[in-house]
Coordinates of C-alpha atoms and ligand atoms in Angstrom, one line a residue:
M336 CA -23.2 -71.6 -12.4
E337 CA -25.2 -70.1 -9.5
F338 CA -24.0 -66.9 -7.6
L339 CA -25.7 -65.4 -4.2
F340 CA -25.2 -61.8 -3.1
D341 CA -26.7 -59.7 -0.4
V342 CA -27.3 -57.1 -3.1
L343 CA -26.9 -56.9 -6.7
V344 CA -26.9 -53.7 -8.9
V345 CA -27.2 -54.1 -12.5
G346 CA -25.7 -51.3 -14.2
S347 CA -22.5 -49.5 -13.9
G348 CA -23.5 -45.9 -14.7
L349 CA -23.7 -43.0 -12.0
A350 CA -26.8 -44.2 -10.7
G351 CA -25.6 -47.7 -10.1
L352 CA -22.2 -47.0 -8.8
R353 CA -23.5 -44.2 -6.1
A354 CA -26.1 -46.7 -5.1
A355 CA -23.4 -49.3 -4.5
L356 CA -21.1 -47.0 -2.8
E357 CA -23.8 -46.1 -0.1
I358 CA -24.3 -50.1 0.8
P359 CA -21.7 -51.0 3.9
T360 CA -18.9 -53.2 3.2
S361 CA -20.2 -55.7 5.5
L362 CA -22.6 -56.8 2.9
K363 CA -21.5 -58.7 -0.3
V364 CA -22.2 -56.4 -3.1
G365 CA -22.2 -57.5 -7.0
L366 CA -22.3 -55.1 -9.7
V367 CA -23.4 -56.4 -13.3
S368 CA -22.7 -54.5 -16.3
K369 CA -23.0 -55.2 -20.1
V370 CA -20.1 -52.7 -20.9
F371 CA -17.0 -52.3 -19.0
P372 CA -18.1 -49.9 -16.4
T373 CA -16.3 -46.5 -17.4
R374 CA -17.9 -47.1 -20.9
S375 CA -21.4 -46.5 -19.5
H376 CA -23.4 -43.8 -20.9
S377 CA -22.9 -41.6 -18.0
G378 CA -19.4 -41.0 -19.2
A379 CA -20.9 -39.1 -22.5
A380 CA -22.7 -36.4 -20.2
Q381 CA -21.3 -33.1 -21.3
G382 CA -22.8 -29.8 -19.8
G383 CA -23.0 -30.3 -16.0
I384 CA -24.7 -30.9 -12.9
G385 CA -27.2 -28.5 -11.5
A386 CA -27.1 -27.1 -7.8
A387 CA -27.9 -23.7 -6.3
L388 CA -24.7 -23.0 -4.9
G389 CA -24.7 -19.4 -5.7
N390 CA -21.3 -19.1 -6.6
E391 CA -21.5 -17.0 -9.6
E392 CA -24.6 -15.3 -8.7
P393 CA -27.7 -15.5 -6.3
D394 CA -29.7 -18.6 -6.3
S395 CA -32.0 -20.9 -4.1
W396 CA -33.0 -24.1 -4.0
E397 CA -36.5 -23.0 -3.9
W398 CA -35.8 -21.3 -7.7
H399 CA -34.5 -24.8 -8.5
M400 CA -37.3 -26.6 -7.3
Y401 CA -39.7 -24.3 -9.2
D402 CA -37.8 -24.6 -12.5
T403 CA -37.7 -28.1 -12.2
V404 CA -41.4 -28.5 -11.8
K405 CA -42.5 -25.8 -14.5
G406 CA -39.9 -27.3 -16.6
G407 CA -41.6 -30.7 -16.4
D408 CA -44.7 -28.7 -17.2
Y409 CA -46.5 -29.8 -13.8
L410 CA -46.5 -33.3 -14.5
T411 CA -43.6 -33.5 -11.8
D412 CA -44.1 -34.9 -8.7
Q413 CA -43.1 -31.9 -6.1
D414 CA -42.0 -34.5 -3.2
A415 CA -39.1 -35.4 -5.7
A416 CA -38.4 -31.8 -6.9
E417 CA -37.9 -30.8 -3.7
T418 CA -35.7 -33.5 -2.6
L419 CA -33.7 -33.1 -5.6
A420 CA -33.4 -29.4 -5.1
R421 CA -32.8 -29.5 -1.5
D422 CA -30.4 -32.1 -1.8
A423 CA -28.1 -30.8 -4.9
A424 CA -25.6 -28.7 -3.0
R425 CA -24.7 -31.4 -0.7
A426 CA -24.6 -33.8 -3.6
V427 CA -22.0 -31.5 -5.4
Y428 CA -19.9 -30.8 -2.3
E429 CA -19.8 -34.7 -1.9
L430 CA -18.5 -35.4 -5.5
E431 CA -15.9 -32.6 -4.9
H432 CA -14.7 -34.2 -1.8
L433 CA -14.3 -37.4 -3.6
G434 CA -12.3 -35.7 -6.1
V435 CA -14.3 -34.6 -9.1
P436 CA -12.2 -31.8 -10.7
F437 CA -15.1 -29.0 -11.4
D438 CA -13.6 -26.2 -13.3
R439 CA -13.3 -23.3 -10.8
T440 CA -14.1 -19.7 -10.5
T441 CA -11.0 -16.8 -10.0
A442 CA -11.9 -17.1 -6.3
G443 CA -11.6 -21.0 -6.2
K444 CA -15.2 -21.8 -6.0
I445 CA -16.9 -24.5 -8.1
A446 CA -17.5 -22.4 -11.7
Q447 CA -21.3 -22.5 -12.7
R448 CA -22.9 -21.8 -16.1
A449 CA -26.2 -21.1 -17.3
F450 CA -28.3 -24.0 -18.8
G451 CA -32.0 -24.4 -20.3
G452 CA -35.0 -23.8 -17.9
H453 CA -32.8 -22.8 -14.8
T454 CA -34.0 -19.2 -13.8
R455 CA -33.6 -16.7 -11.2
N456 CA -36.5 -15.7 -8.8
Y457 CA -39.0 -18.0 -10.3
G458 CA -38.4 -17.3 -14.1
E459 CA -37.3 -13.9 -14.2
G460 CA -34.2 -14.7 -16.3
P461 CA -31.4 -17.2 -16.8
V462 CA -29.6 -18.3 -13.7
K463 CA -25.8 -19.7 -13.5
R464 CA -26.7 -23.1 -12.1
S465 CA -24.7 -25.7 -13.8
C466 CA -21.5 -27.0 -12.2
Y467 CA -19.3 -28.5 -14.8
A468 CA -15.7 -29.7 -15.8
A469 CA -15.3 -28.1 -19.3
D470 CA -17.8 -30.3 -21.5
R471 CA -16.8 -33.8 -20.2
T472 CA -18.7 -33.7 -16.5
G473 CA -19.9 -37.3 -16.8
R474 CA -16.6 -38.3 -17.8
V475 CA -14.9 -37.0 -14.8
V476 CA -17.8 -38.3 -12.2
L477 CA -17.8 -41.5 -13.5
D478 CA -14.1 -42.2 -13.3
T479 CA -13.9 -40.9 -9.8
L480 CA -16.9 -43.0 -8.7
F481 CA -15.5 -46.0 -10.5
G482 CA -12.3 -45.5 -8.7
K483 CA -14.1 -45.4 -5.4
A484 CA -15.8 -48.5 -6.3
L485 CA -12.6 -50.3 -6.9
E486 CA -11.3 -49.0 -3.7
R487 CA -14.3 -50.5 -2.1
K488 CA -13.5 -53.9 -3.7
I489 CA -17.3 -54.1 -4.8
H490 CA -17.2 -57.3 -7.1
I491 CA -17.6 -56.0 -10.5
F492 CA -18.7 -58.3 -13.2
S493 CA -18.1 -56.5 -16.9
E494 CA -19.5 -57.6 -20.3
I495 CA -22.0 -60.0 -18.4
Y496 CA -25.8 -59.0 -19.7
M497 CA -28.9 -59.4 -17.5
V498 CA -31.2 -61.5 -19.8
D499 CA -34.2 -62.1 -17.6
L500 CA -35.4 -60.7 -14.3
L501 CA -37.4 -62.7 -12.0
V502 CA -40.1 -61.1 -9.8
E503 CA -42.0 -64.1 -7.8
G504 CA -45.0 -63.6 -5.6
G505 CA -44.3 -59.6 -5.5
K506 CA -40.5 -60.3 -4.5
A507 CA -37.5 -60.1 -6.5
A508 CA -35.9 -63.3 -7.0
G509 CA -33.0 -62.8 -9.0
I510 CA -31.5 -62.5 -12.7
I511 CA -30.2 -64.7 -15.5
T512 CA -27.0 -63.4 -17.1
Y513 CA -25.3 -64.0 -20.4
E514 CA -21.5 -63.9 -20.3
L515 CA -20.2 -62.0 -23.5
A516 CA -16.8 -63.7 -23.9
T517 CA -17.8 -67.5 -23.1
G518 CA -21.6 -67.5 -23.9
A519 CA -22.3 -68.9 -20.4
V520 CA -25.7 -68.5 -18.7
H521 CA -25.6 -67.9 -15.2
T522 CA -28.2 -67.4 -12.3
V523 CA -27.4 -64.4 -9.8
R524 CA -29.5 -64.5 -6.8
A525 CA -29.7 -61.3 -4.3
K526 CA -31.8 -60.3 -1.2
A527 CA -32.0 -57.0 -3.0
L528 CA -31.9 -56.1 -6.6
L529 CA -31.3 -52.6 -7.9
I530 CA -32.0 -52.0 -11.8
A531 CA -29.8 -48.9 -13.0
T532 CA -29.8 -49.7 -16.5
G533 CA -30.1 -46.3 -18.1
G534 CA -32.3 -45.1 -21.1
F535 CA -33.4 -46.3 -24.5
G536 CA -32.8 -43.8 -26.9
R537 CA -32.1 -46.6 -29.6
V538 CA -35.8 -47.1 -30.0
Y539 CA -35.3 -43.8 -32.4
K540 CA -33.3 -43.6 -35.6
T541 CA -31.3 -40.4 -34.8
N542 CA -30.3 -40.5 -31.1
S543 CA -27.8 -39.1 -29.0
N544 CA -27.1 -42.3 -27.0
C545 CA -24.8 -45.2 -27.0
F546 CA -25.3 -48.4 -28.5
S547 CA -25.9 -50.1 -25.3
N548 CA -28.8 -47.9 -24.4
T549 CA -31.5 -50.4 -25.1
G550 CA -33.7 -50.3 -22.0
D551 CA -33.0 -53.9 -20.9
G552 CA -33.9 -53.2 -17.5
V553 CA -37.1 -51.3 -18.1
Y554 CA -38.3 -53.9 -20.4
L555 CA -37.5 -57.0 -18.1
S556 CA -39.0 -55.2 -15.3
H557 CA -42.0 -54.6 -17.2
R558 CA -42.1 -58.4 -18.4
A559 CA -41.8 -59.3 -14.9
G560 CA -45.1 -57.5 -14.1
V561 CA -44.1 -53.8 -13.0
P562 CA -45.9 -51.2 -14.4
L563 CA -44.2 -48.5 -16.3
E564 CA -44.8 -44.7 -15.8
D565 CA -45.2 -41.7 -18.1
M566 CA -43.5 -43.8 -21.2
E567 CA -44.9 -41.1 -23.8
F568 CA -42.4 -38.7 -22.3
V569 CA -39.5 -39.0 -24.6
Q570 CA -37.1 -36.0 -24.7
F571 CA -35.6 -34.6 -28.1
H572 CA -32.7 -32.5 -27.2
P573 CA -32.4 -29.4 -29.6
T574 CA -29.0 -29.5 -30.9
G575 CA -28.1 -33.0 -32.3
I576 CA -25.4 -32.9 -35.2
Y577 CA -27.2 -33.0 -38.3
P578 CA -27.7 -35.6 -39.6
L579 CA -25.9 -38.2 -37.0
G580 CA -27.6 -37.0 -33.6
V581 CA -24.4 -36.7 -31.9
L582 CA -24.9 -34.2 -28.9
I583 CA -23.9 -30.6 -28.9
S584 CA -24.3 -29.7 -25.3
E585 CA -26.9 -26.8 -24.2
A586 CA -23.8 -25.4 -22.5
A587 CA -22.9 -24.2 -25.9
R588 CA -26.0 -21.9 -25.7
G589 CA -25.2 -21.5 -21.7
E590 CA -21.8 -20.0 -23.0
G591 CA -23.7 -17.7 -25.3
G592 CA -24.3 -19.8 -28.8
V593 CA -27.5 -18.9 -30.7
L594 CA -29.6 -20.7 -32.8
K595 CA -30.3 -19.1 -36.4
N596 CA -32.6 -20.1 -39.2
G597 CA -31.9 -20.4 -42.9
L598 CA -32.5 -16.6 -43.0
G599 CA -29.9 -16.1 -40.4
N600 CA -32.4 -14.7 -38.1
S601 CA -32.0 -15.9 -34.3
F602 CA -35.5 -17.1 -33.9
M603 CA -35.7 -18.3 -30.4
T604 CA -37.0 -14.6 -29.4
D605 CA -40.3 -15.6 -31.1
Y606 CA -40.8 -18.6 -29.2
A607 CA -39.5 -17.5 -25.7
P608 CA -38.8 -13.9 -25.3
T609 CA -37.4 -14.3 -21.7
L610 CA -35.4 -17.0 -22.1
K611 CA -34.5 -17.2 -25.7
D612 CA -32.1 -19.9 -26.6
L613 CA -32.0 -21.0 -22.8
A614 CA -35.8 -22.1 -22.9
P615 CA -36.3 -25.7 -21.7
R616 CA -35.5 -28.5 -24.5
D617 CA -39.1 -29.5 -25.5
V618 CA -39.8 -25.6 -26.1
V619 CA -36.3 -25.3 -28.1
S620 CA -37.2 -28.5 -30.3
R621 CA -40.5 -27.6 -31.1
A622 CA -39.5 -24.2 -32.2
I623 CA -36.5 -25.9 -34.4
D624 CA -39.0 -28.2 -35.9
T625 CA -41.5 -25.4 -36.7
E626 CA -38.7 -23.4 -38.6
I627 CA -37.8 -26.4 -40.5
R628 CA -41.7 -27.1 -41.5
A629 CA -42.0 -23.5 -42.3
G630 CA -39.4 -23.8 -44.9
R631 CA -36.9 -22.0 -42.8
G632 CA -34.4 -24.5 -42.1
V633 CA -30.7 -24.0 -43.9
N634 CA -30.6 -24.6 -47.5
G635 CA -34.3 -25.7 -47.6
K636 CA -32.8 -28.6 -45.5
D637 CA -34.0 -30.2 -42.2
Y638 CA -31.5 -28.1 -39.8
V639 CA -30.8 -24.8 -38.6
H640 CA -27.4 -23.6 -37.4
L641 CA -26.1 -23.2 -33.9
D642 CA -23.8 -20.1 -34.0
L643 CA -20.7 -20.2 -31.7
T644 CA -18.5 -17.8 -33.5
S645 CA -19.0 -14.9 -31.3
L646 CA -17.6 -16.7 -28.4
G647 CA -14.3 -16.6 -29.9
A648 CA -11.6 -19.3 -30.1
E649 CA -10.0 -19.0 -26.8
K650 CA -13.4 -19.7 -24.9
I651 CA -14.3 -22.4 -27.3
Q652 CA -11.1 -24.4 -26.4
E653 CA -11.3 -23.9 -22.9
K654 CA -15.1 -24.7 -22.2
L655 CA -16.5 -26.7 -25.1
S656 CA -13.6 -28.2 -26.4
D657 CA -15.1 -31.8 -26.7
I658 CA -18.2 -30.7 -28.7
S659 CA -15.7 -28.6 -31.1
S660 CA -14.0 -31.6 -31.6
F661 CA -17.0 -33.3 -32.4
A662 CA -17.9 -30.8 -35.2
R663 CA -14.6 -30.9 -36.6
I664 CA -14.3 -34.6 -37.0
Y665 CA -18.1 -35.5 -38.0
L666 CA -18.8 -32.4 -40.3
G667 CA -15.1 -30.7 -40.8
V668 CA -16.8 -27.7 -39.1
D669 CA -14.9 -25.1 -37.1
T670 CA -16.7 -23.7 -34.6
A671 CA -14.9 -20.8 -34.0
T672 CA -15.4 -19.4 -37.5
Q673 CA -18.7 -21.8 -38.8
P674 CA -21.8 -22.2 -37.5
I675 CA -22.9 -26.0 -36.9
P676 CA -26.1 -27.8 -38.5
V677 CA -28.0 -29.2 -35.6
T678 CA -31.7 -30.7 -35.5
P679 CA -33.6 -32.3 -32.6
T680 CA -32.5 -35.7 -31.7
C681 CA -33.9 -38.4 -29.3
H682 CA -31.9 -37.9 -26.0
Y683 CA -33.8 -38.8 -22.8
M684 CA -36.5 -40.8 -21.4
M685 CA -38.6 -39.1 -18.5
G686 CA -40.7 -42.3 -18.1
G687 CA -39.5 -45.7 -16.8
I688 CA -39.8 -48.0 -13.5
P689 CA -42.0 -46.3 -10.9
T690 CA -40.1 -46.0 -7.4
D691 CA -40.7 -43.7 -4.4
L692 CA -38.4 -41.2 -3.2
N693 CA -36.1 -44.1 -1.8
G694 CA -35.8 -46.2 -5.1
R695 CA -38.3 -48.8 -4.1
V696 CA -40.0 -50.2 -7.0
L697 CA -43.7 -49.7 -7.0
N698 CA -46.4 -51.8 -8.2
K699 CA -49.7 -50.9 -9.9
E700 CA -51.3 -50.3 -6.6
G701 CA -48.4 -48.0 -5.4
L702 CA -47.0 -50.3 -3.0
P703 CA -43.4 -51.3 -3.0
L704 CA -42.3 -54.9 -4.4
T705 CA -40.0 -56.6 -1.9
G706 CA -36.4 -56.5 -2.8
L707 CA -36.8 -54.7 -6.1
Y708 CA -35.3 -50.8 -6.4
A709 CA -34.5 -48.6 -9.4
A710 CA -32.5 -45.6 -9.5
G711 CA -31.2 -43.3 -12.7
E712 CA -32.8 -43.0 -16.2
A713 CA -34.1 -46.5 -16.1
A714 CA -36.4 -45.4 -13.2
C715 CA -39.2 -42.7 -12.8
V716 CA -39.3 -41.2 -9.5
S717 CA -41.0 -38.6 -11.6
V718 CA -38.5 -35.7 -10.8
H719 CA -38.6 -34.8 -14.5
G720 CA -42.3 -34.8 -15.3
A721 CA -42.8 -34.4 -19.0
N722 CA -39.6 -32.5 -19.7
R723 CA -36.4 -32.7 -17.8
L724 CA -34.1 -29.7 -17.4
G725 CA -30.4 -30.1 -18.4
T726 CA -28.2 -31.0 -15.6
N727 CA -30.9 -32.5 -13.6
S728 CA -30.1 -35.8 -14.7
L729 CA -26.5 -35.9 -13.4
L730 CA -28.1 -34.8 -10.3
D731 CA -31.2 -37.5 -10.2
L732 CA -28.3 -39.9 -10.5
V733 CA -26.5 -39.0 -7.4
V734 CA -29.1 -38.0 -5.2
F735 CA -31.4 -40.7 -5.9
G736 CA -28.7 -43.4 -6.5
R737 CA -27.6 -42.6 -2.8
R738 CA -31.1 -42.6 -1.5
A739 CA -31.7 -46.3 -3.3
G740 CA -28.5 -47.6 -1.4
R741 CA -29.5 -46.3 2.0
A742 CA -32.9 -47.7 1.4
I743 CA -31.4 -51.3 0.7
T744 CA -29.2 -51.1 3.6
E745 CA -32.3 -50.3 6.1
D746 CA -34.1 -53.0 4.6
I747 CA -32.0 -55.6 4.2
E748 CA -32.4 -57.2 7.6
T749 CA -36.1 -57.8 6.4
L750 CA -35.4 -59.4 3.3
S751 CA -35.2 -63.1 3.3
D752 CA -33.1 -65.3 1.1
P753 CA -34.1 -65.1 -2.3
S754 CA -36.0 -68.3 -3.8
P755 CA -34.5 -70.5 -6.1
V756 CA -35.0 -69.8 -10.0
K757 CA -33.7 -72.9 -11.7
D758 CA -36.0 -73.3 -14.5
A759 CA -35.4 -69.9 -15.5
Q760 CA -32.1 -70.5 -16.3
V761 CA -33.2 -73.7 -18.6
R762 CA -35.7 -71.1 -20.4
V763 CA -33.0 -68.8 -21.1
E764 CA -31.0 -71.5 -22.4
A765 CA -33.9 -72.6 -24.5
R766 CA -34.5 -69.4 -25.9
I767 CA -30.9 -68.4 -26.9
K768 CA -30.8 -72.0 -29.0
A769 CA -34.5 -70.8 -30.7
I770 CA -32.7 -67.4 -31.9
K771 CA -29.7 -69.5 -33.0
D772 CA -32.0 -72.0 -35.1
G773 CA -34.3 -69.1 -36.1
N774 CA -35.1 -68.7 -39.8
G775 CA -36.9 -65.4 -40.0
A776 CA -35.8 -61.7 -40.6
K777 CA -32.4 -60.2 -39.3
P778 CA -32.2 -58.2 -35.9
S779 CA -30.8 -55.2 -37.7
D780 CA -33.6 -55.1 -40.7
L781 CA -36.1 -55.3 -37.8
R782 CA -34.3 -52.6 -35.6
T783 CA -33.7 -50.3 -38.5
R784 CA -37.5 -50.5 -39.4
M785 CA -38.5 -50.1 -36.0
Q786 CA -36.5 -46.8 -35.6
L787 CA -38.1 -45.2 -38.7
I788 CA -41.4 -46.0 -37.6
M789 CA -40.7 -44.4 -34.3
T790 CA -39.2 -41.4 -35.5
D791 CA -42.0 -41.0 -38.1
C792 CA -44.8 -41.4 -35.7
C793 CA -44.0 -40.6 -32.1
S794 CA -41.2 -37.9 -32.1
V795 CA -41.3 -33.8 -31.5
F796 CA -45.1 -33.9 -32.9
R797 CA -47.5 -36.6 -32.7
N798 CA -51.2 -37.0 -33.8
Q799 CA -53.5 -40.0 -33.3
T800 CA -53.3 -41.3 -36.7
D801 CA -49.7 -41.6 -37.1
M802 CA -49.6 -43.3 -33.8
E803 CA -52.2 -45.9 -34.5
R804 CA -50.3 -46.9 -37.8
G805 CA -47.0 -47.0 -35.8
L806 CA -48.3 -49.4 -33.1
E807 CA -49.9 -51.8 -35.8
E808 CA -46.4 -51.5 -37.6
I809 CA -44.5 -52.2 -34.4
R810 CA -46.5 -55.1 -33.6
G811 CA -46.2 -56.4 -36.9
L812 CA -42.6 -56.5 -36.2
K813 CA -42.9 -58.1 -32.9
D814 CA -44.3 -60.9 -34.9
K815 CA -41.7 -61.2 -37.1
Y816 CA -39.5 -61.0 -34.4
R817 CA -40.4 -64.6 -33.1
S818 CA -38.5 -66.1 -35.8
V819 CA -35.7 -63.4 -35.7
S820 CA -32.6 -65.3 -37.0
I821 CA -28.8 -64.6 -36.7
D822 CA -25.8 -65.4 -38.7
N823 CA -23.2 -66.0 -35.9
K824 CA -24.1 -69.2 -34.3
G825 CA -20.8 -69.4 -31.6
A826 CA -20.5 -68.9 -28.2
N827 CA -17.7 -66.5 -28.0
Y828 CA -18.5 -62.6 -28.1
N829 CA -21.6 -63.3 -30.0
T830 CA -22.8 -59.8 -30.2
D831 CA -25.0 -60.9 -33.1
L832 CA -26.9 -62.7 -30.4
L833 CA -27.0 -60.1 -28.0
D834 CA -28.3 -57.6 -30.8
A835 CA -31.3 -60.1 -31.1
I836 CA -31.8 -60.2 -27.3
E837 CA -32.0 -56.3 -27.2
L838 CA -34.2 -56.0 -29.9
E839 CA -37.0 -57.8 -27.7
S840 CA -36.4 -55.1 -25.2
L841 CA -36.4 -52.2 -28.0
L842 CA -39.6 -53.5 -29.7
G843 CA -41.4 -54.0 -26.5
L844 CA -40.5 -50.5 -25.1
A845 CA -41.4 -48.8 -28.6
E846 CA -45.1 -50.4 -28.2
V847 CA -45.2 -49.3 -24.8
I848 CA -44.1 -45.6 -25.7
L849 CA -47.3 -45.8 -28.4
V850 CA -49.8 -47.1 -26.2
S851 CA -48.7 -44.6 -23.6
A852 CA -48.7 -41.6 -25.9
L853 CA -52.1 -42.7 -27.7
S854 CA -54.0 -42.5 -24.0
R855 CA -52.7 -39.0 -23.4
T856 CA -55.1 -36.6 -25.5
E857 CA -53.5 -33.5 -24.6
S858 CA -49.9 -31.9 -25.0
R859 CA -47.9 -31.6 -22.0
G860 CA -43.8 -31.1 -22.1
A861 CA -42.2 -33.2 -24.4
H862 CA -45.6 -34.9 -25.5
Y863 CA -47.0 -32.5 -28.0
R864 CA -50.2 -33.9 -30.0
E865 CA -51.0 -31.7 -33.2
D866 CA -54.9 -33.0 -32.5
Y867 CA -54.7 -32.0 -29.1
P868 CA -52.5 -28.9 -28.8
E869 CA -53.4 -27.6 -25.3
R870 CA -52.5 -29.0 -22.0
D871 CA -55.6 -30.4 -20.3
D872 CA -55.1 -30.2 -16.3
H873 CA -58.8 -31.2 -16.0
N874 CA -58.6 -34.6 -17.2
C875 CA -54.9 -35.4 -17.9
L876 CA -53.0 -34.0 -14.8
K877 CA -52.1 -37.7 -13.9
H878 CA -49.4 -40.2 -14.4
T879 CA -49.8 -43.0 -17.1
L880 CA -49.2 -46.7 -16.0
V881 CA -48.7 -49.3 -18.7
T882 CA -48.7 -52.8 -17.2
A883 CA -48.2 -56.1 -19.4
G884 CA -51.3 -58.2 -18.4
S885 CA -52.4 -61.7 -19.6
D886 CA -54.8 -59.9 -22.6
G887 CA -51.9 -57.1 -23.4
L888 CA -51.0 -54.2 -22.6
E889 CA -53.5 -52.7 -19.5
I890 CA -53.4 -48.5 -18.9
S891 CA -54.0 -47.1 -15.4
F892 CA -53.2 -43.6 -13.9
K893 CA -52.0 -42.3 -10.9
P894 CA -52.2 -38.8 -9.5
V895 CA -49.4 -36.1 -9.6
K896 CA -48.2 -35.1 -6.2
I897 CA -48.4 -31.4 -5.9
T898 CA -47.2 -29.5 -2.7
K899 CA -45.8 -25.9 -3.5
F900 CA -46.6 -25.1 -7.1
Q901 CA -50.0 -25.0 -8.5
P902 CA -50.3 -25.5 -12.5
K903 CA -50.4 -22.5 -14.5
A904 CA -49.8 -21.4 -18.2
R905 CA -46.1 -22.1 -18.9
K906 CA -44.5 -19.0 -20.5
F907 CA -40.7 -18.5 -20.8
Ligands
FAD2401 C1 -24.3 -37.0 -24.9 C2 -25.1 -37.0 -23.7 C3 -25.0 -35.8 -22.9 C4 -25.3 -35.6 -21.7 N1 -25.1 -34.7 -21.0 C5 -25.7 -34.6 -19.6 C6 -25.3 -33.4 -19.2 O1 -24.6 -32.6 -19.0 N2 -26.1 -33.2 -17.5 C7 -26.9 -34.2 -17.3 O2 -27.4 -33.8 -16.1 N3 -27.3 -35.2 -17.9 C8 -26.9 -35.3 -19.6 N4 -27.1 -36.5 -19.9 C9 -28.2 -37.4 -19.5 C10 -27.1 -38.7 -18.4 O3 -26.1 -38.6 -19.0 C11 -27.8 -39.9 -18.6 O4 -29.5 -39.8 -18.2 C12 -27.5 -40.7 -17.5 O5 -26.1 -40.6 -17.5 C13 -28.0 -42.0 -17.4 O6 -27.2 -42.6 -16.4 P1 -27.5 -44.1 -15.6 O7 -26.7 -44.4 -14.4 O8 -29.1 -44.1 -15.4 O9 -27.4 -45.1 -17.0 P2 -26.1 -45.2 -17.8 O10 -24.8 -44.5 -17.4 O11 -26.7 -45.3 -19.4 O12 -25.5 -46.7 -17.2 C14 -26.1 -48.0 -17.7 C15 -25.5 -49.1 -17.2 O13 -26.5 -50.2 -17.3 C16 -25.8 -51.3 -17.8 N5 -26.7 -52.0 -18.4 C17 -27.6 -51.6 -19.3 N6 -28.2 -52.9 -19.6 C18 -27.9 -53.9 -19.0 C19 -28.0 -55.4 -19.2 N7 -28.9 -55.9 -19.9 N8 -27.4 -56.0 -18.3 C20 -26.2 -55.5 -17.6 N9 -26.1 -54.3 -17.7 C21 -26.8 -53.5 -18.3 C22 -24.9 -50.6 -18.7 O14 -23.6 -51.4 -18.9 C23 -24.4 -49.4 -17.8 O15 -23.3 -49.8 -17.0 C24 -26.6 -36.6 -21.2 C25 -26.6 -37.7 -22.0 C26 -25.9 -37.7 -23.4 C27 -26.5 -38.7 -24.3

């Protein structure tokens, strides 16, 4: 079948929902999601959303902007950081008025707590900036925005997968979808197309991400000719439960939890004397891995302890009940009396589809592509630079999601009807048949191998030799993928087929991550190269762009926008 909308939003996490809510009801808005909207990954967000409300102690948007730029190791575009920090209070009060049940202070204001890298007075010490609802902030915001989308009667299509994205002559033309329940392939055309498909942590073996975080929107945009920005910056969150990767929010340290090595020492004092356990994530992840490499993991194993016992059972129950239940369910650990084994886990992608401040997708020359928009973790407005601060993602989603919705509303009059895309549907049907007829490796085998390679070659620490080996192996897996085979040949609920389709995105993105990481011969934020341990502002203060050219991947660069804060040594 063929469908036509004014605006089509792909992805129903917070970025997609917030953007869709900004578009007037006079326009026909469709929202496509491969999972039921409230199962989107945004619902997993735990610790909070950042805004300098100053409800618990003095704070200012300028300090928030500075922390975001310094946290991102000066690769953050400063116009984006300013937009984020200035708009944060409005965005949080808007959520409050929509019905988000934030925790409260005794005076009835929105409660706030400390989070990694958020400081008072330009780095003097931690500040309470995270607005939260216990340790389930994403869940309550997602449920609230989903309720509003239902009220607005936005057309929602759940369990429908975008399997191709069409950009023709520099203009978004539409998408091809696969319907999980029936196996039907549809063409959906729209004047404006917003990609809000989230991140792709599933590229790595141990990660905090949900199963559907396979980066389809980012990969399909890349395949359609969009350059991908700063893909080498992969965030490892310091405290994934060992060995699963399930996240223990930074809120645990914000509330007073402390990291300890196998000798029982709280080692963060050695790595970040001022912020200690509340240093940014790249710093803490490297500290943990350094302790482990030096043989100071707990019992000689690849983990350290996160100790919450000093908080007391009551505070843990009130502020950190979800993560405590994770520790109990997955490890049998009672967080009130026992430490939690933790190790860095792949968590967030700083890189993605380049956009301007209003969600318009930019081509290699930095010019907007007609009718194509992106927001959320899939996008790179470069507000997080080389390392995102905790609580700045939820803020990014609602600030830049809203701006993307506004830009679409402004642009829609100038956008013409999308061109027909009939052949594309036939191509997708042929591809599905080829996967069903394939006689090669199984998707699960290729995926496991890919995740091991990426974890081995391009994690918290990297170097040229390992990454070159990794790139060769990933390219070998891409060759094998051509004849991928599946067991289930049916049409209804064929998740086997979708695993195979998603694997193409993951493999493609793994290759781009490695190519980007090899091109950056310095250490900055989450990209730490053992062979180039220093930050090199002279040669490398620039964004990476990787484009799919006719002869393979092409690398180019673009300048970082610097306004208020000049790069300087990053100490915490
Ligand atoms: C455990 C955890 C805790 C976190 N805690 C915090 C926190 O406290 N504060 C904070 O700021 N950040 C936090 N983050 C980060 C933050 O939650 C995510 O970055 C953010 O939710 C991403 O939102 P999104 O809207 O971009 O994408 P998502 O919420 O991931 O949504 C993606 C959407 O795209 C859809 N989609 C994907 N591919 C397709 C396709 N091919 N076809 C159709 N639909 C598709 C999915 O169905 C989904 O609806 C946390 C992350 C994790 C993993």
